[in-house]
Amino acid sequence: AQSVSQHNHHVILSEAASLELGCNYSYGGTVNLFWYVQYPGQHLQLLLKYFSGDPLVKGIKGFEAEFIKSKFSFNLRKPSVQWSDTAEYFCAVNIKAAGNKLTFGGGTRVLVKP
Amino acid sequence: EAGVTQFPSHSVIEKGQTVTLRCDPISGHDNLYWYRRVMGKEIKFLLHFVKESKQDESGMPNNRFLAERTGGTYSTLKVQPAELEDSGVYFCASSQVWGNRNEQFFGPGTRLTVL
């Protein structure tokens, strides 16, 4: 079965530090890739998405992600985090051959200390 | 434009009781999805409607769960009878698929606690 793994369950860092969250998936065919974020008390919001084209994708709030097909990875990055980036981050994959459902990673809780 | 809404936001019931969750998708979205997150686990797909038809219900855990989308607008997810392991957050999402592109918009979720 297809799976999505996020390497870190919890990340703690200070403001202005750089953030990189890993995401790997296990499927060799065509995929759409997403990062969602859930801020405390809020619902899941889309940070960025990859459908095709340039593998370096820019999203909202200064986030970007790079799709590396050979590594089955879609890592999320932000050069300088703020306290307001404290949230849970989810990588999700849509495997086109399996319909429109999303397969999620386990999520990474990020705590940014002021 | 209103986003995906879900009702109730929280529900606490006893084992054996019935609960019905509701989802109103974004207006005009033909695709509606239910997902669930059990505590400590990943968000898992339950099922997918296209308009009023069930496109994929491969994630439904068992026959205690019944989802409907009469008229192709809002959807309900009924759990009857509820068991302890049904506790979790139930998310609804909707999308309008354009070619290869399927961006799903999520509701706030319903937190279900079965005692």
JSON list of N, CA and C in Angstrom, two decimals, chain A residues 30 32 51-52 94 96 99-100, chain B residues 31 33 95-103:
[
{"chain": "A", "resi": 30, "resn": "THR", "atom": "N", "xyz": [2.52, 8.76, -11.23]},
{"chain": "A", "resi": 30, "resn": "THR", "atom": "CA", "xyz": [2.19, 10.18, -11.21]},
{"chain": "A", "resi": 30, "resn": "THR", "atom": "C", "xyz": [1.51, 10.56, -9.90]},
{"chain": "A", "resi": 32, "resn": "ASN", "atom": "N", "xyz": [0.32, 14.02, -7.24]},
{"chain": "A", "resi": 32, "resn": "ASN", "atom": "CA", "xyz": [0.21, 15.42, -6.86]},
{"chain": "A", "resi": 32, "resn": "ASN", "atom": "C", "xyz": [0.62, 15.49, -5.39]},
{"chain": "A", "resi": 51, "resn": "PHE", "atom": "N", "xyz": [1.68, 20.09, -8.85]},
{"chain": "A", "resi": 51, "resn": "PHE", "atom": "CA", "xyz": [0.97, 19.25, -9.82]},
{"chain": "A", "resi": 51, "resn": "PHE", "atom": "C", "xyz": [1.91, 18.83, -10.94]},
{"chain": "A", "resi": 52, "resn": "SER", "atom": "N", "xyz": [2.66, 19.78, -11.47]},
{"chain": "A", "resi": 52, "resn": "SER", "atom": "CA", "xyz": [3.59, 19.49, -12.55]},
{"chain": "A", "resi": 52, "resn": "SER", "atom": "C", "xyz": [4.48, 20.72, -12.74]},
{"chain": "A", "resi": 94, "resn": "ASN", "atom": "N", "xyz": [-1.50, 12.70, -3.50]},
{"chain": "A", "resi": 94, "resn": "ASN", "atom": "CA", "xyz": [-2.62, 12.18, -4.28]},
{"chain": "A", "resi": 94, "resn": "ASN", "atom": "C", "xyz": [-2.02, 11.34, -5.40]},
{"chain": "A", "resi": 96, "resn": "LYS", "atom": "N", "xyz": [-2.55, 9.55, -8.62]},
{"chain": "A", "resi": 96, "resn": "LYS", "atom": "CA", "xyz": [-3.57, 9.70, -9.64]},
{"chain": "A", "resi": 96, "resn": "LYS", "atom": "C", "xyz": [-4.23, 8.38, -10.01]},
{"chain": "A", "resi": 99, "resn": "GLY", "atom": "N", "xyz": [-7.30, 7.40, -7.73]},
{"chain": "A", "resi": 99, "resn": "GLY", "atom": "CA", "xyz": [-8.41, 8.32, -7.56]},
{"chain": "A", "resi": 99, "resn": "GLY", "atom": "C", "xyz": [-7.98, 9.63, -6.94]},
{"chain": "A", "resi": 100, "resn": "ASN", "atom": "N", "xyz": [-8.93, 10.32, -6.31]},
{"chain": "A", "resi": 100, "resn": "ASN", "atom": "CA", "xyz": [-8.65, 11.66, -5.82]},
{"chain": "A", "resi": 100, "resn": "ASN", "atom": "C", "xyz": [-8.32, 11.74, -4.33]},
{"chain": "B", "resi": 31, "resn": "ASN", "atom": "N", "xyz": [-16.96, 17.37, -5.65]},
{"chain": "B", "resi": 31, "resn": "ASN", "atom": "CA", "xyz": [-16.25, 16.33, -4.91]},
{"chain": "B", "resi": 31, "resn": "ASN", "atom": "C", "xyz": [-16.29, 16.62, -3.41]},
{"chain": "B", "resi": 33, "resn": "TYR", "atom": "N", "xyz": [-15.18, 14.76, 0.39]},
{"chain": "B", "resi": 33, "resn": "TYR", "atom": "CA", "xyz": [-14.38, 13.69, 1.00]},
{"chain": "B", "resi": 33, "resn": "TYR", "atom": "C", "xyz": [-14.57, 13.71, 2.50]},
{"chain": "B", "resi": 95, "resn": "SER", "atom": "N", "xyz": [-13.68, 19.64, -3.25]},
{"chain": "B", "resi": 95, "resn": "SER", "atom": "CA", "xyz": [-12.83, 20.12, -4.34]},
{"chain": "B", "resi": 95, "resn": "SER", "atom": "C", "xyz": [-13.61, 20.13, -5.64]},
{"chain": "B", "resi": 96, "resn": "GLN", "atom": "N", "xyz": [-13.07, 20.88, -6.55]},
{"chain": "B", "resi": 96, "resn": "GLN", "atom": "CA", "xyz": [-13.54, 20.84, -7.93]},
{"chain": "B", "resi": 96, "resn": "GLN", "atom": "C", "xyz": [-12.33, 20.44, -8.75]},
{"chain": "B", "resi": 97, "resn": "VAL", "atom": "N", "xyz": [-12.41, 19.30, -9.42]},
{"chain": "B", "resi": 97, "resn": "VAL", "atom": "CA", "xyz": [-11.25, 18.77, -10.13]},
{"chain": "B", "resi": 97, "resn": "VAL", "atom": "C", "xyz": [-11.17, 19.38, -11.52]},
{"chain": "B", "resi": 98, "resn": "TRP", "atom": "N", "xyz": [-9.99, 19.94, -11.84]},
{"chain": "B", "resi": 98, "resn": "TRP", "atom": "CA", "xyz": [-9.75, 20.49, -13.18]},
{"chain": "B", "resi": 98, "resn": "TRP", "atom": "C", "xyz": [-8.60, 19.73, -13.80]},
{"chain": "B", "resi": 99, "resn": "GLY", "atom": "N", "xyz": [-8.90, 18.82, -14.74]},
{"chain": "B", "resi": 99, "resn": "GLY", "atom": "CA", "xyz": [-7.86, 18.02, -15.35]},
{"chain": "B", "resi": 99, "resn": "GLY", "atom": "C", "xyz": [-7.13, 17.20, -14.31]},
{"chain": "B", "resi": 100, "resn": "ASN", "atom": "N", "xyz": [-5.84, 17.45, -14.19]},
{"chain": "B", "resi": 100, "resn": "ASN", "atom": "CA", "xyz": [-5.01, 16.72, -13.25]},
{"chain": "B", "resi": 100, "resn": "ASN", "atom": "C", "xyz": [-5.01, 17.36, -11.86]},
{"chain": "B", "resi": 101, "resn": "ARG", "atom": "N", "xyz": [-5.68, 18.48, -11.73]},
{"chain": "B", "resi": 101, "resn": "ARG", "atom": "CA", "xyz": [-5.55, 19.27, -10.52]},
{"chain": "B", "resi": 101, "resn": "ARG", "atom": "C", "xyz": [-6.72, 19.08, -9.59]},
{"chain": "B", "resi": 102, "resn": "ASN", "atom": "N", "xyz": [-6.40, 18.69, -8.37]},
{"chain": "B", "resi": 102, "resn": "ASN", "atom": "CA", "xyz": [-7.42, 18.41, -7.37]},
{"chain": "B", "resi": 102, "resn": "ASN", "atom": "C", "xyz": [-6.96, 19.00, -6.05]},
{"chain": "B", "resi": 103, "resn": "GLU", "atom": "N", "xyz": [-7.37, 20.22, -5.77]},
{"chain": "B", "resi": 103, "resn": "GLU", "atom": "CA", "xyz": [-7.00, 20.88, -4.53]},
{"chain": "B", "resi": 103, "resn": "GLU", "atom": "C", "xyz": [-8.16, 20.78, -3.57]}
]
